[in-house]
Coordinates of C-alpha atoms in Angstrom, one line a residue:
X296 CA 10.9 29.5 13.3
X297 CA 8.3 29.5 16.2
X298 CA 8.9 28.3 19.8
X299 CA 7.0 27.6 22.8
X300 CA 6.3 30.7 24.3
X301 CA 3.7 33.3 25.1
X302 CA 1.4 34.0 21.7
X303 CA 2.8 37.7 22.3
X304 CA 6.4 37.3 22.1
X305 CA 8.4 36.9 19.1
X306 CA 11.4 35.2 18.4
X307 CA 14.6 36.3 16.6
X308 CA 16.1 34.3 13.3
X309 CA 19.7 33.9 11.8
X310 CA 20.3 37.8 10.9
X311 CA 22.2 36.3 7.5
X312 CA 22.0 39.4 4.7
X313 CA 18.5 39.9 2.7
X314 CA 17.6 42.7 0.6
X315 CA 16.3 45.4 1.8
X316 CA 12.4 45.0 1.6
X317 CA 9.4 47.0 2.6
X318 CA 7.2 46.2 5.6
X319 CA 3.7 47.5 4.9
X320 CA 1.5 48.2 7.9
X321 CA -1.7 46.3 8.9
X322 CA -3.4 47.9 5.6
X323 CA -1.1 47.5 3.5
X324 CA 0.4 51.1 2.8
X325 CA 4.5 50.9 3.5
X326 CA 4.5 54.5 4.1
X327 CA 6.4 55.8 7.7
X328 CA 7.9 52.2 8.0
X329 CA 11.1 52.4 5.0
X330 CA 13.0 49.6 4.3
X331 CA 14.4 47.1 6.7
X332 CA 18.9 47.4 6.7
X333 CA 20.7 44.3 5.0
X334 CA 21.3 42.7 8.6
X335 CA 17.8 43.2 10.1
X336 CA 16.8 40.5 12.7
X337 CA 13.4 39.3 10.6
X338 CA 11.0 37.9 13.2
X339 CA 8.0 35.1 13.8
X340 CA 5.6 35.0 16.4
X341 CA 6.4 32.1 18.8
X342 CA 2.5 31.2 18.5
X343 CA 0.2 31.5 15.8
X344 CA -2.6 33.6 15.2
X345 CA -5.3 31.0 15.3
X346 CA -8.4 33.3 14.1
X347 CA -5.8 34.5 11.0
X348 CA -7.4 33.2 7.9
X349 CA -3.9 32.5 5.1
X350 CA -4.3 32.7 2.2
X351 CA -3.4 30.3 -0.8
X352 CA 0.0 30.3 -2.7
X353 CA -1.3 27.4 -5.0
X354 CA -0.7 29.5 -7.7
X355 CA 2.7 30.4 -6.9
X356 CA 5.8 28.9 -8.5
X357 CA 8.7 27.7 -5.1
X358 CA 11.1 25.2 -4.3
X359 CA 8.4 25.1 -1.0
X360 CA 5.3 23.7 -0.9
X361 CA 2.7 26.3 -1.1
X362 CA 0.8 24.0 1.8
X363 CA 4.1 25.8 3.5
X364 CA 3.1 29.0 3.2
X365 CA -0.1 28.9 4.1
X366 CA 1.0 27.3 7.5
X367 CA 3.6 30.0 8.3
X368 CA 1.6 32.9 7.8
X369 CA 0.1 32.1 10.7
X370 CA 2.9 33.0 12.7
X371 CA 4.0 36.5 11.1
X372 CA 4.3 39.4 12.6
X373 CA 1.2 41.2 13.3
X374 CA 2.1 44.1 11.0
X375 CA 2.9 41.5 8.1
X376 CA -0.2 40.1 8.3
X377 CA -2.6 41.9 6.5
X378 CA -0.1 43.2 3.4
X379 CA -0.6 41.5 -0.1
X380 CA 0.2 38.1 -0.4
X381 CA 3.3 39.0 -2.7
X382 CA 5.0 40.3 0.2
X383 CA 4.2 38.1 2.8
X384 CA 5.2 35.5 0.3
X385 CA 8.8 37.1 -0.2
X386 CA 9.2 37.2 3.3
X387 CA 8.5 33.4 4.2
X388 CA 10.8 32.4 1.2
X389 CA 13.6 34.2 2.4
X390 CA 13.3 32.9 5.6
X391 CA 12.7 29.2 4.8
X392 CA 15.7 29.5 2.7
X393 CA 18.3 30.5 5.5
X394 CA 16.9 27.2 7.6
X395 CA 17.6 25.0 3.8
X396 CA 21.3 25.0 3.5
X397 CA 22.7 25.2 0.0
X398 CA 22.9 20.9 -0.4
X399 CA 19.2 20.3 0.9
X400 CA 18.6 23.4 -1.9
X401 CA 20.2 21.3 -4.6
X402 CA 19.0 18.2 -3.7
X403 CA 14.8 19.8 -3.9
X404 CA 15.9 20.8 -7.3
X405 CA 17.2 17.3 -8.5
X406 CA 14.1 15.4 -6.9
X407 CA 11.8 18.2 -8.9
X408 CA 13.8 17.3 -12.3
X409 CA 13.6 13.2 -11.6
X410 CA 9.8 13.8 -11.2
X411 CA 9.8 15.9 -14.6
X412 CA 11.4 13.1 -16.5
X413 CA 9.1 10.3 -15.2
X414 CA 5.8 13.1 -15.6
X415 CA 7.0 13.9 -19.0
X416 CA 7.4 9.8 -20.4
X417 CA 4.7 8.3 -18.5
X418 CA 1.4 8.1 -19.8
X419 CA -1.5 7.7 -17.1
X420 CA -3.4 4.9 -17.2
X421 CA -6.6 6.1 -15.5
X422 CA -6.1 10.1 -15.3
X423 CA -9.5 10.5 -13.5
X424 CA -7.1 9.4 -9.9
X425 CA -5.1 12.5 -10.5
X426 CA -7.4 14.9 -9.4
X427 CA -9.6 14.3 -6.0
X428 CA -13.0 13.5 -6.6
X429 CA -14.5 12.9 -3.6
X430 CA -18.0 12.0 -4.6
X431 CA -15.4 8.8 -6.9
X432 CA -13.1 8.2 -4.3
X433 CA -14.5 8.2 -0.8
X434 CA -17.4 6.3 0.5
X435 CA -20.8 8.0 1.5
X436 CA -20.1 7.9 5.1
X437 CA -16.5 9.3 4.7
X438 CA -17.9 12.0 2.3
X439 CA -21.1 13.1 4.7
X440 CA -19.2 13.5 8.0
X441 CA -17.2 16.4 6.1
X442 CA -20.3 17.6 4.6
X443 CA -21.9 19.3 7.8
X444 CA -21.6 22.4 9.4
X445 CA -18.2 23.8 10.9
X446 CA -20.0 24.1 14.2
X447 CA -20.5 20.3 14.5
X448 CA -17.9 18.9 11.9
X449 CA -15.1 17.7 14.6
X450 CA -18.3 15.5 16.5
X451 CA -19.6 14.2 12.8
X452 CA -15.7 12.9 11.8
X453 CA -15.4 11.2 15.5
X454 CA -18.7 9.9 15.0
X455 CA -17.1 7.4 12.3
X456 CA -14.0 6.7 14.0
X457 CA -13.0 3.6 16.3
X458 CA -10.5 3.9 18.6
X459 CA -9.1 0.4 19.2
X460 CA -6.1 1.0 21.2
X461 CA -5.2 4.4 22.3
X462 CA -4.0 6.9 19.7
X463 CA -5.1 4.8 17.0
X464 CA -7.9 5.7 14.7
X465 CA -9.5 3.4 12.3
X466 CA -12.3 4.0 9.4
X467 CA -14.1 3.3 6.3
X468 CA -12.7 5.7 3.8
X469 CA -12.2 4.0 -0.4
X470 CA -14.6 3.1 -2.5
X471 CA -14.0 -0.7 -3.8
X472 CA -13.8 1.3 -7.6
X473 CA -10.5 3.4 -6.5
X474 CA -9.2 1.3 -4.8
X475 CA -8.7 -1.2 -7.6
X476 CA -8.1 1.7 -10.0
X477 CA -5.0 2.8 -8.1
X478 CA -4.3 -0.6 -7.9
X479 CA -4.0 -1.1 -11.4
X480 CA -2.6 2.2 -11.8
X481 CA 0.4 1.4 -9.8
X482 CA 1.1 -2.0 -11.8
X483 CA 0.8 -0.1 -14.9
X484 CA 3.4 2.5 -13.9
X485 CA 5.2 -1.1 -12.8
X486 CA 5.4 -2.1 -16.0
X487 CA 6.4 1.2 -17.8
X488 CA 9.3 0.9 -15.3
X489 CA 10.4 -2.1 -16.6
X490 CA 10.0 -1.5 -20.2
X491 CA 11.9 1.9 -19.6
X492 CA 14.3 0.5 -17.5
X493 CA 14.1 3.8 -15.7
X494 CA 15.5 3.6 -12.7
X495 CA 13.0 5.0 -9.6
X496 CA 13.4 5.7 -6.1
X497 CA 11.3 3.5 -3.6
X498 CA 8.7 4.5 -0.9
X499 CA 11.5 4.4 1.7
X500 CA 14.4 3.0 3.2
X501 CA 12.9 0.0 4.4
X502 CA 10.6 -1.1 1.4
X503 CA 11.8 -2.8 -1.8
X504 CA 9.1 -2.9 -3.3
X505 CA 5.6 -0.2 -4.2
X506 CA 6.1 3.4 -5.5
X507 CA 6.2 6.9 -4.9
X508 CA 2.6 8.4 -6.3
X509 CA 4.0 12.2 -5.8
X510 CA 6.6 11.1 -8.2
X511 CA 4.5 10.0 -11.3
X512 CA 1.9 13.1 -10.9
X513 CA -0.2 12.5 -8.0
X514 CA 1.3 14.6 -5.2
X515 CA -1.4 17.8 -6.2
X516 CA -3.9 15.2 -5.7
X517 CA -2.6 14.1 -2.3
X518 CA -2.0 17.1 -0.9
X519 CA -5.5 18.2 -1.4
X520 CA -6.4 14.9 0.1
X521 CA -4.1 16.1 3.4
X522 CA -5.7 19.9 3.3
X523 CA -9.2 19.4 3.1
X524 CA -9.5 15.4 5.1
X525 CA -6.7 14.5 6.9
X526 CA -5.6 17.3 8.5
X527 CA -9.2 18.2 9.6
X528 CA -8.9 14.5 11.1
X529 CA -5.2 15.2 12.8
X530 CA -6.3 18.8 14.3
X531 CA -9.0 16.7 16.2
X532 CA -7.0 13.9 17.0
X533 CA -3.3 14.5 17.2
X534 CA -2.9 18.5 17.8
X535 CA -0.3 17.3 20.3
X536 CA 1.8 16.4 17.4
X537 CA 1.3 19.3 14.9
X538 CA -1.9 17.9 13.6
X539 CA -3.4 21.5 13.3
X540 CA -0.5 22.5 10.7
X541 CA 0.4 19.7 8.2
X542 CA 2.0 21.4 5.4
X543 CA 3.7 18.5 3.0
X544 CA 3.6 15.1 2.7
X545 CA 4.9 12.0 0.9
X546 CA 2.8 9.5 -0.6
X547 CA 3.3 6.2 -1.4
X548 CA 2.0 2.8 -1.9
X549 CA 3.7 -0.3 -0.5
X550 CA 3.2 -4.4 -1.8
X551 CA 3.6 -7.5 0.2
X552 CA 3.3 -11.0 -0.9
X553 CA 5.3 -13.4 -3.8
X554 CA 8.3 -11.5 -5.0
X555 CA 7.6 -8.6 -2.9
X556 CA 8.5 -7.7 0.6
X557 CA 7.4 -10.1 3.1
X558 CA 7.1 -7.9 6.4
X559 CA 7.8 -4.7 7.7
X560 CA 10.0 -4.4 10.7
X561 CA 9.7 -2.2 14.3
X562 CA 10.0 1.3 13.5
X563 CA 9.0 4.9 13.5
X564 CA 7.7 6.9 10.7
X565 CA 9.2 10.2 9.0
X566 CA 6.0 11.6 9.9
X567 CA 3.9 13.6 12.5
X568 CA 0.5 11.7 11.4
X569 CA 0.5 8.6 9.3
X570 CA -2.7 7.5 7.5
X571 CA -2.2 3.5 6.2
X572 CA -5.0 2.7 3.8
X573 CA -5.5 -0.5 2.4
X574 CA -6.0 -1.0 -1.6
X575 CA -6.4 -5.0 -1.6
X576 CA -6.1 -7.7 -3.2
X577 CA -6.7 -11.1 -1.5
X578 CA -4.2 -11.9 1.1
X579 CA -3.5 -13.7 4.5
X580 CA -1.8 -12.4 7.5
X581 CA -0.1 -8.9 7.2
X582 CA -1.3 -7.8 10.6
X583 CA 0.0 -4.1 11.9
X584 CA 1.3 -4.4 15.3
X585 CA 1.1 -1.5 17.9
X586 CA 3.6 -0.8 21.4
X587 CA 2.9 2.9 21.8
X588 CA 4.3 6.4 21.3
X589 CA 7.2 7.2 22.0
X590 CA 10.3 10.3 21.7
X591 CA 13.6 10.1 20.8
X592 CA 15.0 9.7 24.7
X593 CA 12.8 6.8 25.1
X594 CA 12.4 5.2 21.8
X595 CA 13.8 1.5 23.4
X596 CA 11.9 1.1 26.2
X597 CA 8.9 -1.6 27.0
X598 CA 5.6 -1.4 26.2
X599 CA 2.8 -1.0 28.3
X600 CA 0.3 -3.4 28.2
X601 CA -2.3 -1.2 27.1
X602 CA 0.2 0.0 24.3
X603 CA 0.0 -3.3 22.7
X604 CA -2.7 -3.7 20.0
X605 CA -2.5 -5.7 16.5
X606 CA -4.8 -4.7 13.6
X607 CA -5.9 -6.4 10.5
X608 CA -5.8 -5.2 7.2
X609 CA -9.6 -4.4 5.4
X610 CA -9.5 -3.4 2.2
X611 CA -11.2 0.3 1.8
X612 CA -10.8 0.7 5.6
X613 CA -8.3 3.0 6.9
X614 CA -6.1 3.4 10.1
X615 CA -4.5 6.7 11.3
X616 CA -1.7 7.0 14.0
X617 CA 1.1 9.2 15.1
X618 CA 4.5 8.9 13.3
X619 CA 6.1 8.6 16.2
X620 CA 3.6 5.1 16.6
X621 CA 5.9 2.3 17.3
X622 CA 4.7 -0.3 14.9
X623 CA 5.4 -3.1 12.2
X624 CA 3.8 -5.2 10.0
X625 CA 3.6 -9.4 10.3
X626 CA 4.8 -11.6 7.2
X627 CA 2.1 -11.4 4.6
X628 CA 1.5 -15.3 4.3
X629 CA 0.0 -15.4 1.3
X630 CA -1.6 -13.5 -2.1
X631 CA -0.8 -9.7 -2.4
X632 CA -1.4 -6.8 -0.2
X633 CA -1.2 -3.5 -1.5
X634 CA -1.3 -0.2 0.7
X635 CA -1.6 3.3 0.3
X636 CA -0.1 5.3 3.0
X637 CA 0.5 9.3 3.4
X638 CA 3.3 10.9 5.8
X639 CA 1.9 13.7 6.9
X640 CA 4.4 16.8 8.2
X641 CA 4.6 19.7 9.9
X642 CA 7.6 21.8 9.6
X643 CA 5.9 24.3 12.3
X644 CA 5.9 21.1 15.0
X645 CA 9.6 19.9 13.9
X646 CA 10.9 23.4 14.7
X647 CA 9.0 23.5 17.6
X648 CA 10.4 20.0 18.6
X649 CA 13.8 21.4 18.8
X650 CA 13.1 23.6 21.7
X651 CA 11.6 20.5 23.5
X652 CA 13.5 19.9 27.1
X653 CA 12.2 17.1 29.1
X654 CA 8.8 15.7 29.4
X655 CA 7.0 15.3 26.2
X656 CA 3.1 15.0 26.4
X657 CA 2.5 12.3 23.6
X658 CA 5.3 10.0 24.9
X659 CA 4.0 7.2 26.6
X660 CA 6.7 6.7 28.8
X661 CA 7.3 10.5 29.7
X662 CA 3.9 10.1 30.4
X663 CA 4.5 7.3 33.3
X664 CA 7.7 8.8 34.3
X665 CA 6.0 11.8 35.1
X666 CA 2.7 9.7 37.1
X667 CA 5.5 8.2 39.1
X668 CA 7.2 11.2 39.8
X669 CA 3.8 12.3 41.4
X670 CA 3.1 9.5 43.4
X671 CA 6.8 9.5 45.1
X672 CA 5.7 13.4 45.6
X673 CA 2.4 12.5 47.3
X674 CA 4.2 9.8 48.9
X675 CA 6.6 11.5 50.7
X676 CA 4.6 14.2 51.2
X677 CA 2.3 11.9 53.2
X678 CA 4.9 10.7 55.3
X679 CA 5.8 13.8 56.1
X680 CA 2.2 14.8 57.6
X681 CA 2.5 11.2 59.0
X682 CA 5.8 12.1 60.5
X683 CA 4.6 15.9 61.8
X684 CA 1.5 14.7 63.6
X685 CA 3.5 11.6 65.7
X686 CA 6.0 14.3 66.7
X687 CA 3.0 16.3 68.2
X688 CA 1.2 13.6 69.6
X689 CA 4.6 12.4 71.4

């Protein structure tokens, strides 16, 4: 998988044995190249080709998600990346599969037939949700900064953003209609659950309560929610953190109140962007609080005092943040709140994370370890000219 590097250089994968496959050149003829030998070190570019258009594997039946694909192609090698898609497509697989070990394999394909069971007994109860309709879904403003020009689309999406506290993004996104549609879509699938007494895996580890949308048949819909909105969003905002190559996502809503989780402790999310959306109903309290980004060396230390923000909840209103956000959420005092939230990944930036050594430039405190480092430099360096000119005037 990719590394930091020069865009040029290329970098070499496990050499485990493939079959032997044909590497076309740039138009697509495979003659004078032959077929690569069993061992062949199969290669990525370190950096990807940013004016490569990928294609779509939408179509395409894989334990990956095509999103996947489409991402990686980026960063194949120049002779690979004009050949048909069929054999770029081969490629990819059989290099995603060597980094998926044999268990992660097997656990995809159990998670694919749990979703078939609960797709093939539940009936929808508003099927217009599981296909995006944006003109249903999203409010005017949402809808008409998108609707512009790709030469001023990035400063039409800032245009409806607030940044409250550093890093974090907050805007008016669901129509009042959806959101009480997925609301009562939800309780429905609620209630099927308990008349089933299918047993269903929750959002995450930390939530009791809500459900998994991608599980039930709306993970099509969300990932073209991620593709054509929220990545455009995250490649303005968060390139830092892979923003620019979200290629999978989990979806999920969470409920607070009576009988449901109370509060939401300090954490991180599984995620390189997270969008939190909230659905309704009437509640009190429930407040998000904020103490800045942070990597794995320094995920325990202090915040900074302009790290610390709280937000409030408004139905149809979203807030988007870095994964790596350190956040919670405050008891919900009383009524129900009900959120939609998407984890949005990158498996481009999680590679990429493993070659990280040192300072990272969307850690906060990396950040201020590296501002003090400079200031002991220019301090020192100061008494050192200090230093050099009494010498000479003595």
């Amino acid at each position: 998988m990719p590394a930091d590097g020069d865009a040029d250089r290329q970098t070499n994968l496990p050499s485990s044995p493939l079959p032997a496959t044909p590497i076309p050149t740039a138009n697509g003829n495979a003659n004078g190249i032959g077929s690569l030998p069993m061992n062949s070190n199969f290669r990525l570019r370190l950096n990807p080709r940013q004016d490569h258009q990928p294609e779509s594997y939408e179509d395409l039946q894989s334990e990956f998600t095509p999103l996947l694909f489409s991402s990686l192609e980026r960063y194949l090698p120049p002779n690979l990346l004009n050949v048909t898609r069929d054999t770029k497509h081969r490629y990819m697989r059989e290099v995603l599969r060597r980094y998926s070990t044999e268990g992660e394999r097997n656990r995809v394909q159990k998670h694919r037939e749990y979703r078939m069971r609960i797709i093939s007994n539940y009936q929808p109860l508003y099927r217009d949700l599981y296909k995006l309709n944006a003109t249903n879904f999203f409010t005017p403003s949402f809808i008409k900064a998108f609707m512009v020009g790709d030469h001023i689309r990035d400063e039409s999406i800032k245009s409806i953003m607030s940044e409250p506290a550093p890093g974090v993004y907050t805007f008016n996104m669901l129509q009042p209609h959806f959101c009480e549609m997925l609301v009562a879509e939800v309780e429905n699938f609620e209630k099927w659950i308990l008349e089933t007494k299918f047993r269903v895996m929750r959002p995450n580890t930390m939530n009791k309560f809500g459900a998994v949308l991608d599980d039930f048949g709306m993970d099509a819909m969300l990932e073209k929610l991620m593709e054509d909105f929220i990545r455009h969003i995250s490649k303005i905002f968060f390139a830092d953190v892979g923003g620019f190559a979200l290629d999978s996502h989990h979806g999920f809503v969470v409920e607070y109140g009576f009988n449901r989780d109370i509060e939401l402790g300090f954490h991180v999310d599984d995620s390189e962007v997270t969008l939190n959306v909230c659905l309704g109903k009437q509640f009190s309290g429930g407040e998000l609080y904020f103490r800045g980004v942070r990597c794995d060396k320094h995920m325990n230390t202090e915040a900074l005092p302009e790290e610390i923000f709280d937000y409030s909840h408004v139905p149809g209103h979203a807030i988007i943040h870095r994964g790596r956000h350190r956040h919670g959420a405050r008891a919900t005092t009383a009524g129900q709140r009900i959120n939609l939230l998407l984890w949005c990944r990158s498996s481009v930036f999680r590679e990429l994370r493993k070659h990280q050594k040192g300072f990272v430039s969307w850690c906060g405190e990396c950040q201020r370890e590296r501002r003090e480092r400079l200031h002991q430099a220019v301090t020192a360096k100061k008494v050192e000219l200090f230093r050099g000119q009494g010498e000479a005037a003595s």
